[in-house]
mmCIF file of C-alpha atoms in Angstrom:
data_model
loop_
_atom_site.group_PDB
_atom_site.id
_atom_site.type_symbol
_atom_site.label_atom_id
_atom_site.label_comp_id
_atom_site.label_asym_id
_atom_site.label_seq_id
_atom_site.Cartn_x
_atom_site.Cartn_y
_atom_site.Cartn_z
ATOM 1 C CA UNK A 441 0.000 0.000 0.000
ATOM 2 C CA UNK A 442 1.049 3.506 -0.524
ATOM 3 C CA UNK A 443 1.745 6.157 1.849
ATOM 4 C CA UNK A 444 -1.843 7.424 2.135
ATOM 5 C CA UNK A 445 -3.318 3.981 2.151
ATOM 6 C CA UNK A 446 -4.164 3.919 -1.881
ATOM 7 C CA UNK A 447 -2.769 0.238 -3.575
ATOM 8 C CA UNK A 448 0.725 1.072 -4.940
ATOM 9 C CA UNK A 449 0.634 1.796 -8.773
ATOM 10 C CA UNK A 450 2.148 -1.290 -10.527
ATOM 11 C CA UNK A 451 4.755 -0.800 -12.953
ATOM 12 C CA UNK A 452 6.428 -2.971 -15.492
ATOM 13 C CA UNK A 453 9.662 -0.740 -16.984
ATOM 14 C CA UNK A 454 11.347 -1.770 -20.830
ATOM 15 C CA UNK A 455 14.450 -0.893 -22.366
ATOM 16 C CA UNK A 456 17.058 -1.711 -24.324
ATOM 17 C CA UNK A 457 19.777 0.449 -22.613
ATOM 18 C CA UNK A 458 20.945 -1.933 -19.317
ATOM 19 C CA UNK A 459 22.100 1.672 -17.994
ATOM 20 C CA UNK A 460 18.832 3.771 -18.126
ATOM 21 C CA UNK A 461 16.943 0.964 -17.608
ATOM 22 C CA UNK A 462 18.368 -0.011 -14.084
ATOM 23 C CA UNK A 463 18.363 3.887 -13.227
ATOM 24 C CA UNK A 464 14.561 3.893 -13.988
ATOM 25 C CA UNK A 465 13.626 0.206 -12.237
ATOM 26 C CA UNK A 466 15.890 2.290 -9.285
ATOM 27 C CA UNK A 467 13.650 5.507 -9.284
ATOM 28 C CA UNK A 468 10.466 3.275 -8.798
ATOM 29 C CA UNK A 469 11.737 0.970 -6.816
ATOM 30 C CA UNK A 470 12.629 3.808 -4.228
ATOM 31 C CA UNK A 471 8.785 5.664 -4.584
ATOM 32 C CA UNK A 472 6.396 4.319 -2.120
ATOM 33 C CA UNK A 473 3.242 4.812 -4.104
ATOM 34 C CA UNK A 474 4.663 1.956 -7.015
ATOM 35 C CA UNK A 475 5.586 -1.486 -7.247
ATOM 36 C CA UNK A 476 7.978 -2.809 -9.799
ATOM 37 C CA UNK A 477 6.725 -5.790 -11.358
ATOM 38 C CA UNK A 478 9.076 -6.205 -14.345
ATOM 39 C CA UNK A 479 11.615 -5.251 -16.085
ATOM 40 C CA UNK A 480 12.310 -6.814 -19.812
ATOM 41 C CA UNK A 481 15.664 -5.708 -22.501
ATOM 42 C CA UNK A 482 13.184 -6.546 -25.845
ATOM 43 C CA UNK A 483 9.784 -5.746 -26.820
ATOM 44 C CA UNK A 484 8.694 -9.273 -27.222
ATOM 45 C CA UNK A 485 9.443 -10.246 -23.558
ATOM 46 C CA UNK A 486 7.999 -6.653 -22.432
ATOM 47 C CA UNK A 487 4.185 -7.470 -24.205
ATOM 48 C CA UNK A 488 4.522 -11.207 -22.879
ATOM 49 C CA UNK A 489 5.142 -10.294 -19.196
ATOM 50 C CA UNK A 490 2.894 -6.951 -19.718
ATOM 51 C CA UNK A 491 -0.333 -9.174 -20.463
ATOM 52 C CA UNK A 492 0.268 -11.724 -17.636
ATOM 53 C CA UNK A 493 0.846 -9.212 -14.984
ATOM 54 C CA UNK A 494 -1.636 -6.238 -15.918
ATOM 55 C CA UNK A 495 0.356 -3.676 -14.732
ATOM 56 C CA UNK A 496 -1.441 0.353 -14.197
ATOM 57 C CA UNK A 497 1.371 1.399 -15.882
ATOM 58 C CA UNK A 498 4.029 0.196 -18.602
ATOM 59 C CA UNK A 499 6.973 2.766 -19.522
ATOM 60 C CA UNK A 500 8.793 1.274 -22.339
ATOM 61 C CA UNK A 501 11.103 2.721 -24.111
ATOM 62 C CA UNK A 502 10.068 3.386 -28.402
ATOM 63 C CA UNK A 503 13.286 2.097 -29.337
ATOM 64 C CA UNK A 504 14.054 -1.731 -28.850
ATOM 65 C CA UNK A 505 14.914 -4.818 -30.320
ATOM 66 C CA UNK A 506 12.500 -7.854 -31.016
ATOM 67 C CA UNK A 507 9.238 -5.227 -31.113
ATOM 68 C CA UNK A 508 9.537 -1.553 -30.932
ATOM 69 C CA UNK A 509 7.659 0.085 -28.107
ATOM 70 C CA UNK A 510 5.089 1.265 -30.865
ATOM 71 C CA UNK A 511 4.161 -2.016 -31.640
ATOM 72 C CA UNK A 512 3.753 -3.516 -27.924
ATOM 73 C CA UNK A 513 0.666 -1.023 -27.569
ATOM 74 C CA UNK A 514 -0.434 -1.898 -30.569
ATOM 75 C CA UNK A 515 -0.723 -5.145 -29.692
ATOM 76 C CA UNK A 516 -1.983 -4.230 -26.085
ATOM 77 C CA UNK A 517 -4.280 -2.316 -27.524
ATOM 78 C CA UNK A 518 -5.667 -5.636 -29.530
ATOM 79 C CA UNK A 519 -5.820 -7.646 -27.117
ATOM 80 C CA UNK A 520 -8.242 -5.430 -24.675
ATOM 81 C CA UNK A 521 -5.263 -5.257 -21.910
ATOM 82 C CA UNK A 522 -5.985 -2.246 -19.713
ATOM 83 C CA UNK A 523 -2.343 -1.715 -18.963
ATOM 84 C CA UNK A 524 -1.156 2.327 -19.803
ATOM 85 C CA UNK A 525 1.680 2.529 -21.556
ATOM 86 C CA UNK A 526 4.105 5.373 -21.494
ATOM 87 C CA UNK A 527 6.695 5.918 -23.700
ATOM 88 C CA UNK A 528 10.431 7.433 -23.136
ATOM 89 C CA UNK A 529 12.620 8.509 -26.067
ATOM 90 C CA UNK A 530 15.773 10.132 -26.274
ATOM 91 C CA UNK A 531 14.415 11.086 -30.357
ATOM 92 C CA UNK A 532 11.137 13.170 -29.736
ATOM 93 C CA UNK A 533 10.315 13.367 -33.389
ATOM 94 C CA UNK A 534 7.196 14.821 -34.029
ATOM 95 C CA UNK A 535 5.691 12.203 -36.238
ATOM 96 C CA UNK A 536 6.028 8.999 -33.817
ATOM 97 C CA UNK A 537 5.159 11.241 -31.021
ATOM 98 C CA UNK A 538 1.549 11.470 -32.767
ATOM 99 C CA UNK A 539 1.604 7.935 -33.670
ATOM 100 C CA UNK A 540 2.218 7.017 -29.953
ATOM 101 C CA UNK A 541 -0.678 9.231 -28.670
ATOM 102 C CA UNK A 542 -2.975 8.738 -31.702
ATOM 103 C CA UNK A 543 -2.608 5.108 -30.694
ATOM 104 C CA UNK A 544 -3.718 5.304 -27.095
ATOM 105 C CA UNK A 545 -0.422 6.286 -25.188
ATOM 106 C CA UNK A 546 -0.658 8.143 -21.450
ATOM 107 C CA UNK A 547 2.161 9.582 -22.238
ATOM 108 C CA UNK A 548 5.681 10.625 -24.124
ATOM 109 C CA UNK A 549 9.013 11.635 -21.981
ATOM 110 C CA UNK A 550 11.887 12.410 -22.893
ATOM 111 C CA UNK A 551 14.976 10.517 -21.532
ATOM 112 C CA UNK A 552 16.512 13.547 -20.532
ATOM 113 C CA UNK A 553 13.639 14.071 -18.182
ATOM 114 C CA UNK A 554 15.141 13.827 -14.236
ATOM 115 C CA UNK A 555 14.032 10.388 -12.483
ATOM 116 C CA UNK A 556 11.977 12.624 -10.201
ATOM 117 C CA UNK A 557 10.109 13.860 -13.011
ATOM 118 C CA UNK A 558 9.012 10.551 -14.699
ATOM 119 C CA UNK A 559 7.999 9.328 -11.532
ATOM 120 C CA UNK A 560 5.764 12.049 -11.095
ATOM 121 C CA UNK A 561 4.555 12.161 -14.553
ATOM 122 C CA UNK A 562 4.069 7.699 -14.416
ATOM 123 C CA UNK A 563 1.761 8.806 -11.144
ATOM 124 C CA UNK A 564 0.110 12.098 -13.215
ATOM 125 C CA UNK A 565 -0.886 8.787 -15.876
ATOM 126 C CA UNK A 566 -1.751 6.614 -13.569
ATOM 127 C CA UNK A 567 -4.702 9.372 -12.382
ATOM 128 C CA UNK A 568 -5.844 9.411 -15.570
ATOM 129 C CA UNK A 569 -3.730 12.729 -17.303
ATOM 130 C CA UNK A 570 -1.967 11.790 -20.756
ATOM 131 C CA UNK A 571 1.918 13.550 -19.768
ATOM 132 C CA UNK A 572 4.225 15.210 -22.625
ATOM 133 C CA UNK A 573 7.317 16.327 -22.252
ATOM 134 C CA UNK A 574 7.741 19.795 -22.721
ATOM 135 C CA UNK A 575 9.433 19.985 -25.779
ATOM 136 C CA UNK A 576 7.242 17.962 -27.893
ATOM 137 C CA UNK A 577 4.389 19.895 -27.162
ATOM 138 C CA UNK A 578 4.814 22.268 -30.028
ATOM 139 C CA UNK A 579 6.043 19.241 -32.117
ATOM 140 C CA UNK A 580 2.688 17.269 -31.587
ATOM 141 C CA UNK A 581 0.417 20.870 -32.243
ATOM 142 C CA UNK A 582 2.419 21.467 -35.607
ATOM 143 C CA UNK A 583 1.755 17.467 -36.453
ATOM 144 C CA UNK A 584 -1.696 17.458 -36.160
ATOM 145 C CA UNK A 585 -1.919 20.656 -37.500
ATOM 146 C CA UNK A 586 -0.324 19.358 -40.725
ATOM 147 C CA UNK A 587 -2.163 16.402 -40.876
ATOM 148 C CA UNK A 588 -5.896 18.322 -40.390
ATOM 149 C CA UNK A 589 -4.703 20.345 -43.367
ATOM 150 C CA UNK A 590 -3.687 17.457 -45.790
ATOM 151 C CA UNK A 591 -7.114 15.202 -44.587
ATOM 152 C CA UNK A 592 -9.168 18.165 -45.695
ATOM 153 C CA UNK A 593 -9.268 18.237 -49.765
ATOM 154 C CA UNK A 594 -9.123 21.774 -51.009
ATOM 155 C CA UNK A 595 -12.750 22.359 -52.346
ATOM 156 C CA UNK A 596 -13.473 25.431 -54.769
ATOM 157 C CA UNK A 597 -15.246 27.771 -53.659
ATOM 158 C CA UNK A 598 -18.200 26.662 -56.132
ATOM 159 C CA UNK A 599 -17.689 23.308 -54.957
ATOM 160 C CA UNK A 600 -18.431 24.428 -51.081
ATOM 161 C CA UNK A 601 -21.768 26.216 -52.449
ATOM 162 C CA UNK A 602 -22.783 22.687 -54.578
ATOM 163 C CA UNK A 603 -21.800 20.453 -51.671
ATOM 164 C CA UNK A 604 -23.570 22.691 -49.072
ATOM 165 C CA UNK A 605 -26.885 22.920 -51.527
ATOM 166 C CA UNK A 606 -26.204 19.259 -52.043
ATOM 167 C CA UNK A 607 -26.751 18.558 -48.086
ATOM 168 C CA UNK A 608 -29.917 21.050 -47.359
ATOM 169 C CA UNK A 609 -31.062 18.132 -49.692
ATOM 170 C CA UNK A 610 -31.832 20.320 -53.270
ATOM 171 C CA UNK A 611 -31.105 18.283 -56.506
ATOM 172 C CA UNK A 612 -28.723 18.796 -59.354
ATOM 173 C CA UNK A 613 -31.004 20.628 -61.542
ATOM 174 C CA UNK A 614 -32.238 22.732 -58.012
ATOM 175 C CA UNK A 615 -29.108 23.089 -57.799
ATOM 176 C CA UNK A 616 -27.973 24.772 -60.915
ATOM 177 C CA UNK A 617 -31.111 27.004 -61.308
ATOM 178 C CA UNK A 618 -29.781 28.383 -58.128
ATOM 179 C CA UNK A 619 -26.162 29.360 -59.069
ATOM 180 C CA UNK A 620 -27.388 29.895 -62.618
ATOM 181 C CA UNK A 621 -25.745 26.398 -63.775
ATOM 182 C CA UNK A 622 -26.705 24.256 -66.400
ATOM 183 C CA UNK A 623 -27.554 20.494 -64.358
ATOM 184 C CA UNK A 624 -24.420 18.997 -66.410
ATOM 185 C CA UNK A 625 -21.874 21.833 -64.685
ATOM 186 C CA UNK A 626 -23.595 21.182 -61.111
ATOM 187 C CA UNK A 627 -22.550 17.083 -62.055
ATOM 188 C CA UNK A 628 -19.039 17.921 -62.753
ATOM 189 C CA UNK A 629 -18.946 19.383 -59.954
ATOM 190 C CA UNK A 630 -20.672 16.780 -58.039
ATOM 191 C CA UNK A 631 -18.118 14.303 -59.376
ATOM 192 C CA UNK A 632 -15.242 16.707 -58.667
ATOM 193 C CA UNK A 633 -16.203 16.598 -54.729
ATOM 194 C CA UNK A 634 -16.610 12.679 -54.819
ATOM 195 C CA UNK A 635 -13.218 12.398 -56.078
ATOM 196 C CA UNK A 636 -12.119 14.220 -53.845
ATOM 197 C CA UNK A 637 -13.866 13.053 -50.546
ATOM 198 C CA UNK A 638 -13.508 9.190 -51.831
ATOM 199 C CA UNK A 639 -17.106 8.355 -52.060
ATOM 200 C CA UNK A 640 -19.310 7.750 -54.737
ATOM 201 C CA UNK A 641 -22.563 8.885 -54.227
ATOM 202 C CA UNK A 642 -24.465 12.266 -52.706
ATOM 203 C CA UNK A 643 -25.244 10.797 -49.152
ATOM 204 C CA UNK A 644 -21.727 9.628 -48.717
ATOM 205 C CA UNK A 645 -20.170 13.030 -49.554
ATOM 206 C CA UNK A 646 -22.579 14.741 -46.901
ATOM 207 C CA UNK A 647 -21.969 12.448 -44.493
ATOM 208 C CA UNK A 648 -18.197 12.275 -45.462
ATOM 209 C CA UNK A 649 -17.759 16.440 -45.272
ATOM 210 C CA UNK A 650 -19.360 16.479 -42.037
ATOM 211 C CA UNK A 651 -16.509 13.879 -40.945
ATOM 212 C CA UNK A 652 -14.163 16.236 -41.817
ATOM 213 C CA UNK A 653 -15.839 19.733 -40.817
ATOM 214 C CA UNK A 654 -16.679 20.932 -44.684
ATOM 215 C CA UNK A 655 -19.682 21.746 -43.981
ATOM 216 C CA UNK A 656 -20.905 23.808 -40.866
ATOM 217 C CA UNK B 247 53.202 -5.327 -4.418
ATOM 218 C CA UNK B 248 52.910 -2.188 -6.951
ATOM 219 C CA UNK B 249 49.207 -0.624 -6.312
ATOM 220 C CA UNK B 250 47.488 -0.483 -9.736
ATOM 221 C CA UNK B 251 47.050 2.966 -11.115
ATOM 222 C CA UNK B 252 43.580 4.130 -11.216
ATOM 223 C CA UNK B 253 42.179 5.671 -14.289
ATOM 224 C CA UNK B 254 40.558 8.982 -14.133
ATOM 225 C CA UNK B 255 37.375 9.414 -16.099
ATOM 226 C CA UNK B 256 35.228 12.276 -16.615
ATOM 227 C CA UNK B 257 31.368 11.567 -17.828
ATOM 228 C CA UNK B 258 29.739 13.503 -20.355
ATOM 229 C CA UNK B 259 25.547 12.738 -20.939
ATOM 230 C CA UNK B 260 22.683 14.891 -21.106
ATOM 231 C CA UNK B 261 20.422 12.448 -19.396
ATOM 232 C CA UNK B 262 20.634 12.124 -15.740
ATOM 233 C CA UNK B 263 19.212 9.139 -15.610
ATOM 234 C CA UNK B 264 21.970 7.761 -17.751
ATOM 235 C CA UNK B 265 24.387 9.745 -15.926
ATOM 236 C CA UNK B 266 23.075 8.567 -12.359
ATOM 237 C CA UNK B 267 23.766 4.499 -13.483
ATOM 238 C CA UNK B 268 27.222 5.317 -15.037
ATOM 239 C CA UNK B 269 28.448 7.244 -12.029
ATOM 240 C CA UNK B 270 27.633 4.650 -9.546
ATOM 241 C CA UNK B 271 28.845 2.008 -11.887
ATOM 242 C CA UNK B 272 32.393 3.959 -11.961
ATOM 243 C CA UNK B 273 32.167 4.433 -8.259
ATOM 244 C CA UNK B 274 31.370 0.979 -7.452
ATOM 245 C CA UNK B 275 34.880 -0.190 -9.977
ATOM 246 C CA UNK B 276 37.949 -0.125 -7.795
ATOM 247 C CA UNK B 277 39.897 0.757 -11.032
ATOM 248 C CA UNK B 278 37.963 3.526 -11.715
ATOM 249 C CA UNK B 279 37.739 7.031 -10.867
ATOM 250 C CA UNK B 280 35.390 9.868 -11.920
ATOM 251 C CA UNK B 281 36.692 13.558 -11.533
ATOM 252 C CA UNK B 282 33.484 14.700 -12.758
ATOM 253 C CA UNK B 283 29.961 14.464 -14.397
ATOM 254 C CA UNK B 284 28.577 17.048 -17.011
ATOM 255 C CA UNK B 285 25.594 17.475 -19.464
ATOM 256 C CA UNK B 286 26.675 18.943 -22.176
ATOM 257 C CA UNK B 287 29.644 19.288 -24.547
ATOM 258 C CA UNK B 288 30.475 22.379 -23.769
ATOM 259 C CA UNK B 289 30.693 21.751 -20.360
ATOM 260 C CA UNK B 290 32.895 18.497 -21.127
ATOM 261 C CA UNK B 291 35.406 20.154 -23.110
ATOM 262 C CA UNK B 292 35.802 22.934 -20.138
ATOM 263 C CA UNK B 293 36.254 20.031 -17.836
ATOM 264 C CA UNK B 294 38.439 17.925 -19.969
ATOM 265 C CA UNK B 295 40.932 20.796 -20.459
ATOM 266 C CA UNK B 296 40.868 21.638 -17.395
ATOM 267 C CA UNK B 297 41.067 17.886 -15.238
ATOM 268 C CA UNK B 298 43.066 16.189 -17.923
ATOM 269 C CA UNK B 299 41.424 12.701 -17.047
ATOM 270 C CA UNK B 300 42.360 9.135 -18.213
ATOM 271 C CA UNK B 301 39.161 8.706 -20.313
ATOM 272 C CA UNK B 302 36.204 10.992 -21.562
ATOM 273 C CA UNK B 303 33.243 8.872 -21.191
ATOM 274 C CA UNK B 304 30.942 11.275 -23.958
ATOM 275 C CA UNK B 305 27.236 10.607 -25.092
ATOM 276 C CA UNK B 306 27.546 10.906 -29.113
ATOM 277 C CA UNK B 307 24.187 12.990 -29.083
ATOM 278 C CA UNK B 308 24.108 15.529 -26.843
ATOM 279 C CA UNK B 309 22.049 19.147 -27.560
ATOM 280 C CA UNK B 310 24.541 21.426 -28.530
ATOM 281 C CA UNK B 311 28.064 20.118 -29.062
ATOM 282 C CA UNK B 312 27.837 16.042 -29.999
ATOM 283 C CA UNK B 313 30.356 13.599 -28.536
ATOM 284 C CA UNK B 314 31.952 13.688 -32.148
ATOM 285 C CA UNK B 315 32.585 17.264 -31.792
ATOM 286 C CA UNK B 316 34.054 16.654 -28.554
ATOM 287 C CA UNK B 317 36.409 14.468 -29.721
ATOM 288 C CA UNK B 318 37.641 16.805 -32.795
ATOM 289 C CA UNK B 319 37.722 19.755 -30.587
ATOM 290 C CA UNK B 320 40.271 18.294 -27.964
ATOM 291 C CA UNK B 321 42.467 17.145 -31.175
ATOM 292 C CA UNK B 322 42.094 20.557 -32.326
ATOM 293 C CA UNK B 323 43.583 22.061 -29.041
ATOM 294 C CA UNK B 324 45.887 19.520 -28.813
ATOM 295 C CA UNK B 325 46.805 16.839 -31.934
ATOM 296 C CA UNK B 326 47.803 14.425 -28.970
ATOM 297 C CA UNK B 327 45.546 15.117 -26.395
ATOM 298 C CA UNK B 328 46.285 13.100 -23.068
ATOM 299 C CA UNK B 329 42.394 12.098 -22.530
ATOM 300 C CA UNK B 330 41.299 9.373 -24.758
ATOM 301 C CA UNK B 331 37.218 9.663 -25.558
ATOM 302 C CA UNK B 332 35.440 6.595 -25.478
ATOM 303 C CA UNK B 333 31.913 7.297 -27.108
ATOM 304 C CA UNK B 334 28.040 5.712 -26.196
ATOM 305 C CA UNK B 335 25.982 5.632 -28.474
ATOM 306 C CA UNK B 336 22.158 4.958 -28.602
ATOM 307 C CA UNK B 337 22.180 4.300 -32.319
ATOM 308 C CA UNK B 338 25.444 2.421 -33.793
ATOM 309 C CA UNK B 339 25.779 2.651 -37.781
ATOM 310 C CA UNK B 340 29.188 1.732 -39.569
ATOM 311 C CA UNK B 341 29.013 5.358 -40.663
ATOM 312 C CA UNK B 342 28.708 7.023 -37.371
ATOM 313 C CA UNK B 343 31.861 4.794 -35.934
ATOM 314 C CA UNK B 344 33.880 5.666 -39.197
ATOM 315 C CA UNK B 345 32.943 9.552 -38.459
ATOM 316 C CA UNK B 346 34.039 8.742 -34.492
ATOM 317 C CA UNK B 347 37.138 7.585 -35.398
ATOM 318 C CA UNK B 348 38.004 9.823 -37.756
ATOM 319 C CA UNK B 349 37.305 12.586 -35.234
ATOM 320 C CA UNK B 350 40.066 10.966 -33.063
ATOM 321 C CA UNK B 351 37.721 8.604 -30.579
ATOM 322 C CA UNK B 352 39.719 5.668 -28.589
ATOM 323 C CA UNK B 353 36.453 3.643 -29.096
ATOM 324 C CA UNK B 354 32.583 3.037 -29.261
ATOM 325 C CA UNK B 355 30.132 1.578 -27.648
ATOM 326 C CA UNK B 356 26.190 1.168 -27.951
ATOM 327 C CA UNK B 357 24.102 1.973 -25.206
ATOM 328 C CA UNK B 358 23.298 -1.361 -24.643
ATOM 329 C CA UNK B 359 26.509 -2.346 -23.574
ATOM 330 C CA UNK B 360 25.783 -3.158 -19.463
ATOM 331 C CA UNK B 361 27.727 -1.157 -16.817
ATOM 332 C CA UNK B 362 30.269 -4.175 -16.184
ATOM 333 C CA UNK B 363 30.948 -4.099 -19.917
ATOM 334 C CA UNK B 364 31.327 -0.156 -20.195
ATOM 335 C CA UNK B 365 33.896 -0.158 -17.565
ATOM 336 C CA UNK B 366 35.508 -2.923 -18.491
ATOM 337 C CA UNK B 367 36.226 -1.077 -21.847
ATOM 338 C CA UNK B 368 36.549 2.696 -20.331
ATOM 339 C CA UNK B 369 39.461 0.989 -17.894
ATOM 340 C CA UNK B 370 41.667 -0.654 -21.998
ATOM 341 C CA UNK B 371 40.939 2.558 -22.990
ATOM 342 C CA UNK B 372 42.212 4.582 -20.456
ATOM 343 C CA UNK B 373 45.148 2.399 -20.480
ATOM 344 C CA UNK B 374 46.257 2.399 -23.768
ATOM 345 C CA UNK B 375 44.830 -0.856 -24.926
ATOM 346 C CA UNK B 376 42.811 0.205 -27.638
ATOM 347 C CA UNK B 377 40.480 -2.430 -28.939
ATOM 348 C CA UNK B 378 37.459 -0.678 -30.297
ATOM 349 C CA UNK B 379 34.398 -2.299 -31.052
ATOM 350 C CA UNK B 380 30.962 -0.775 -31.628
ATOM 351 C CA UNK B 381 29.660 -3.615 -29.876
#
């Protein structure tokens, strides 16, 4: 049990790096609120012992041999274990930070954090707050930012008026007495939005748009 | 019977949990001694200059000045410098050792060396029996 009487926050700790990974197993060894329950050197062993023990909490480094730390959630994530992993990276690039979060991580730290610090931040996790290091936080913003722009297809500004017409539920020829278009124009530009949204009919591109905030 | 000369190191890595297991890995090695610990490559090269140690025991990537740099720096104040640099790596690529070596490093390791095996190679290298290996 923890100091205040709460059950100790179970931990399971992987990496590659005997060094850091002793140094870490050390730093949560030594906090009263959490119990080490394993330590692995490879990602395979890490998702083996990670779905017998169940830990709260499993820090594993992105890096490793035998399955990358990416891949051990993944695979968590499959198999429905409620384990939350946190990863720790000396490389904070902005692209597998995004991939780590997108994919259900509590958290990414950087290895240059002090042991103090990822304790506190494995605790932050195990309440329920998703922890980033500092100085990926304007990485992640920029990523997402980047990837909102290229999921949303450049539309025309015609093509916003058609597909807007299109889902108050008017027709093509509607449609084109409205804008002053012959039916044929309003159907190129029907097809022009399809292609773009990846769907084939006027339903799906409504439904599609408001997916990806076209359409207000 | 002659006591055996203890080799001076100084420890160069920007993260301190790193750091923390190396210095009580060099503490715990009777053969071993640490002068100091520093983050940065700045700060090594200050320290190096100034404590002259056996062995520079230098991250390769650290923010600012790399362990690389390090190495090419001392060689630059001094073509025979009397600290040998013995680099860590996280990431070990034939090209990265060739650019180490070239840059005057005494040898190489990976990060995933253990403790017993870092020491074991800081103590040849701060004796003069260079046998690098990226391991």
């Amino acid at each position: 049990m923890g100091e205040a009487g709460a059950p100790r926050i179970t931990v399971y700790v992987a990496d590659d790096h005997p060094v850091y990974r002793e140094g870490i197993a050390r730093a949560i060894k030594a906090r009263p609120d959490f119990e080490l329950v394993g330590e692995a050197a490879d990602g395979r062993e890490a998702l083996e012992q990670i779905r017998e023990k169940a830990p709260r909490i499993a820090l594993l480094d992105i890096n490793m041999p035998g399955l990358n730390g990416q891949e051990v959630l993944n695979a968590l994530t499959r198999d429905g274990v409620e384990t939350t992993v946190v990863f720790l990276s000396a490389f904070l690039d902005s692209e597998v930070v995004y991939s780590a979060i997108a994919g259900g991580a509590g958290g990414f730290l950087s290895k240059n954090a002090r042991r103090d610090d990822i304790c506190d931040s494995v605790a932050a996790v195990a309440r329920g707050q998703v922890v980033l290091a500092p100085e990926i936080q304007a990485g992640l913003a920029s990523e997402i930012q980047v990837r909102e722009k290229s999921e949303r297809p450049l539309l025309t500004p015609r093509e916003r008026e058609v597909l807007a017409l299109t889902a108050d539920g008017h027709s093509a020829p509607d449609i084109g007495r409205e804008l002053h278009l012959s039916a044929a124009t309003v159907k190129t530009h029907l097809s022009s939005l399809y292609e773009k949204l990846g769907v084939s009919d006027r339903a799906a591109a409504v439904a599609e748009a408001m997916r990806r905030g076209l359409l207000e | 019977m002659s006591p055996v000369a203890v080799v001076t190191l100084v420890l160069a890595d920007d993260s301190a949990v790193y750091r923390a297991g190396m210095v009580r890995a060099i503490r715990a090695h009777p053969e071993l001694e640490l002068v100091a610990e520093v983050e940065s490559g700045e700060q090594a090269i200050a320290t190096i200059i100034e404590r002259e140690p056996d062995v520079a025991l230098l991250d390769l990537r650290m923010p600012g000045m790399d362990g690389i740099e390090v190495c090419q720096r001392l060689r630059e104040c001094d073509p025979q410098p009397r600290t040998r640099c013995l680099l860590l790596s996280a990431y070990v690529s034939p090209e990265v050792v060739r650019r180490a070596f070239e840059a005057g490093a005494s040898g190489f390791l990976s990060k995933s060396a253990s403790r017993r095996e870092i020491c074991a190679e800081a103590l040849r290298v701060g004796r003069g029996e260079v046998r690098s290996r990226s391991h």
